Amino acid sequence: FRAHAKTGALLKTSGEKEKGEAQLSLDLTGPLLAPKLSLALALDQYQVSDQTLSDCAISLQSRSLDLERLLRAETQTPPLQLDLDVHGKFNGEPLSTSLALWAELASETSFEDLSLGIKNLDLKALGLEAKGDVSARLDQGNPQLTGTLSAAISDWHALAAFVPDQQLSGTVTSSLTLAPGSHGSQDLDLRIDAPNFSLVQAKAEPLRLEQIHVKVALADLFAQRKLLATLAAGSLALGPQKTSLNAELSGTADNLALNLKSRGDLRSDLALHYAPGKVEISRLQLAANAKAFTGKDALLGVNLKQSASVAFGANAVNVSGLDLALLPKGQLSARGSLAPEKYAFQLALKDLDLE
């Protein structure tokens, strides 16, 4: 058995902002009840504004479809698989993607135990490279994902068209791991590393990030939603100003703790706790050298004298214990409540040094 179909021009446009032409072909070969499908799309050139996709070929092929077993709803039916392959050029830069889409039904008569996913992903486009395999199991509960995805970018030339007046350089890598959690929930682990990333914007100070490491772990996503996120920055440099930073966010959606410390030209120490309706601040210290702003070699900053809290509801805000020592000199205090029926709020500033 063999069948072939081919279209004329598709997507044929010739406007000022959009122009291009594509052709589509379809082939069915093999036994009538176990055919092999091949779908191909050819695109010589397609342009939208200043972006051009050229020499593009998209191919979608199936393994032999065992229609006889599918019609009988046999549980041993082989998984359905479609192989996708894309090659071409974007703004003259090569791009390619290949992957396999698959689906498998374990139950004879229902879709309550369906598994599907992507495997053998291999993407190279716009300086980005990505690989991975991800599958999902769909049953009566929440979908459970399993697999890993990794991505890296070190060549920013192709992305320059999307961020005019900015220069990007350095390497950024990331990885995502997905695993079933307890009681039918979902766990995930995300990591991002940028050992030497820099951003230079026209008429602005260059921003350079060195030894950046981000980790995000989510456990029991559909129930307790436990979070542990950390950020370690060996160096954040904006022009001549340089700072190192470490931060951690942990807890659940109803019970979060944030700890942050930085050293260098900007020094900080922050610790706070969040619960629904209330934020408690146990540490707040912030200091920076004023020389970059005023030309004087002096410290500017704030220091929380004691623990403070901010409680908030639908129509009210209550502030308690917010007493700040100001650098180089001064004090600022705030306390009281703000509500539609009552305004009882005190804000005091004294001994401020304006020299």
PDB file of N, CA, C and O in Angstrom, residues 250-257 273-276:
ATOM      1  N   SER A 250      13.186  29.163  52.152  1.00  0.00           N
ATOM      2  CA  SER A 250      12.787  27.799  52.494  1.00  0.00           C
ATOM      3  C   SER A 250      11.441  27.800  53.200  1.00  0.00           C
ATOM      4  O   SER A 250      11.025  28.794  53.790  1.00  0.00           O
ATOM      5  N   GLY A 251      10.774  26.634  53.126  1.00  0.00           N
ATOM      6  CA  GLY A 251       9.504  26.474  53.817  1.00  0.00           C
ATOM      7  C   GLY A 251       8.419  26.009  52.876  1.00  0.00           C
ATOM      8  O   GLY A 251       8.668  25.325  51.882  1.00  0.00           O
ATOM      9  N   THR A 252       7.194  26.389  53.189  1.00  0.00           N
ATOM     10  CA  THR A 252       6.034  26.067  52.368  1.00  0.00           C
ATOM     11  C   THR A 252       5.333  27.365  51.993  1.00  0.00           C
ATOM     12  O   THR A 252       5.725  28.457  52.437  1.00  0.00           O
ATOM     13  N   ALA A 253       4.284  27.256  51.194  1.00  0.00           N
ATOM     14  CA  ALA A 253       3.575  28.454  50.759  1.00  0.00           C
ATOM     15  C   ALA A 253       2.981  29.230  51.926  1.00  0.00           C
ATOM     16  O   ALA A 253       2.788  30.447  51.841  1.00  0.00           O
ATOM     17  N   ASP A 254       2.702  28.561  53.046  1.00  0.00           N
ATOM     18  CA  ASP A 254       2.119  29.209  54.219  1.00  0.00           C
ATOM     19  C   ASP A 254       3.129  29.459  55.329  1.00  0.00           C
ATOM     20  O   ASP A 254       2.749  29.914  56.417  1.00  0.00           O
ATOM     21  N   ASN A 255       4.408  29.192  55.066  1.00  0.00           N
ATOM     22  CA  ASN A 255       5.410  29.309  56.128  1.00  0.00           C
ATOM     23  C   ASN A 255       6.791  29.427  55.484  1.00  0.00           C
ATOM     24  O   ASN A 255       7.510  28.443  55.337  1.00  0.00           O
ATOM     25  N   LEU A 256       7.153  30.638  55.094  1.00  0.00           N
ATOM     26  CA  LEU A 256       8.391  30.865  54.354  1.00  0.00           C
ATOM     27  C   LEU A 256       9.387  31.674  55.181  1.00  0.00           C
ATOM     28  O   LEU A 256       9.018  32.613  55.882  1.00  0.00           O
ATOM     29  N   ALA A 257      10.664  31.287  55.067  1.00  0.00           N
ATOM     30  CA  ALA A 257      11.742  32.016  55.734  1.00  0.00           C
ATOM     31  C   ALA A 257      12.753  32.459  54.692  1.00  0.00           C
ATOM     32  O   ALA A 257      13.158  31.663  53.829  1.00  0.00           O
ATOM     33  N   HIS A 273      10.382  36.248  58.140  1.00  0.00           N
ATOM     34  CA  HIS A 273       9.511  35.074  58.103  1.00  0.00           C
ATOM     35  C   HIS A 273       8.132  35.506  57.639  1.00  0.00           C
ATOM     36  O   HIS A 273       7.598  36.524  58.094  1.00  0.00           O
ATOM     37  N   TYR A 274       7.569  34.731  56.708  1.00  0.00           N
ATOM     38  CA  TYR A 274       6.243  35.047  56.175  1.00  0.00           C
ATOM     39  C   TYR A 274       5.258  33.947  56.543  1.00  0.00           C
ATOM     40  O   TYR A 274       5.540  32.753  56.410  1.00  0.00           O
ATOM     41  N   ALA A 275       4.113  34.359  57.008  1.00  0.00           N
ATOM     42  CA  ALA A 275       2.952  33.488  57.206  1.00  0.00           C
ATOM     43  C   ALA A 275       1.750  34.273  56.701  1.00  0.00           C
ATOM     44  O   ALA A 275       1.797  35.509  56.634  1.00  0.00           O
ATOM     45  N   PRO A 276       0.674  33.605  56.324  1.00  0.00           N
ATOM     46  CA  PRO A 276      -0.483  34.335  55.804  1.00  0.00           C
ATOM     47  C   PRO A 276      -0.918  35.449  56.748  1.00  0.00           C
ATOM     48  O   PRO A 276      -1.199  35.217  57.927  1.00  0.00           O
TER      49      PRO A 276
END
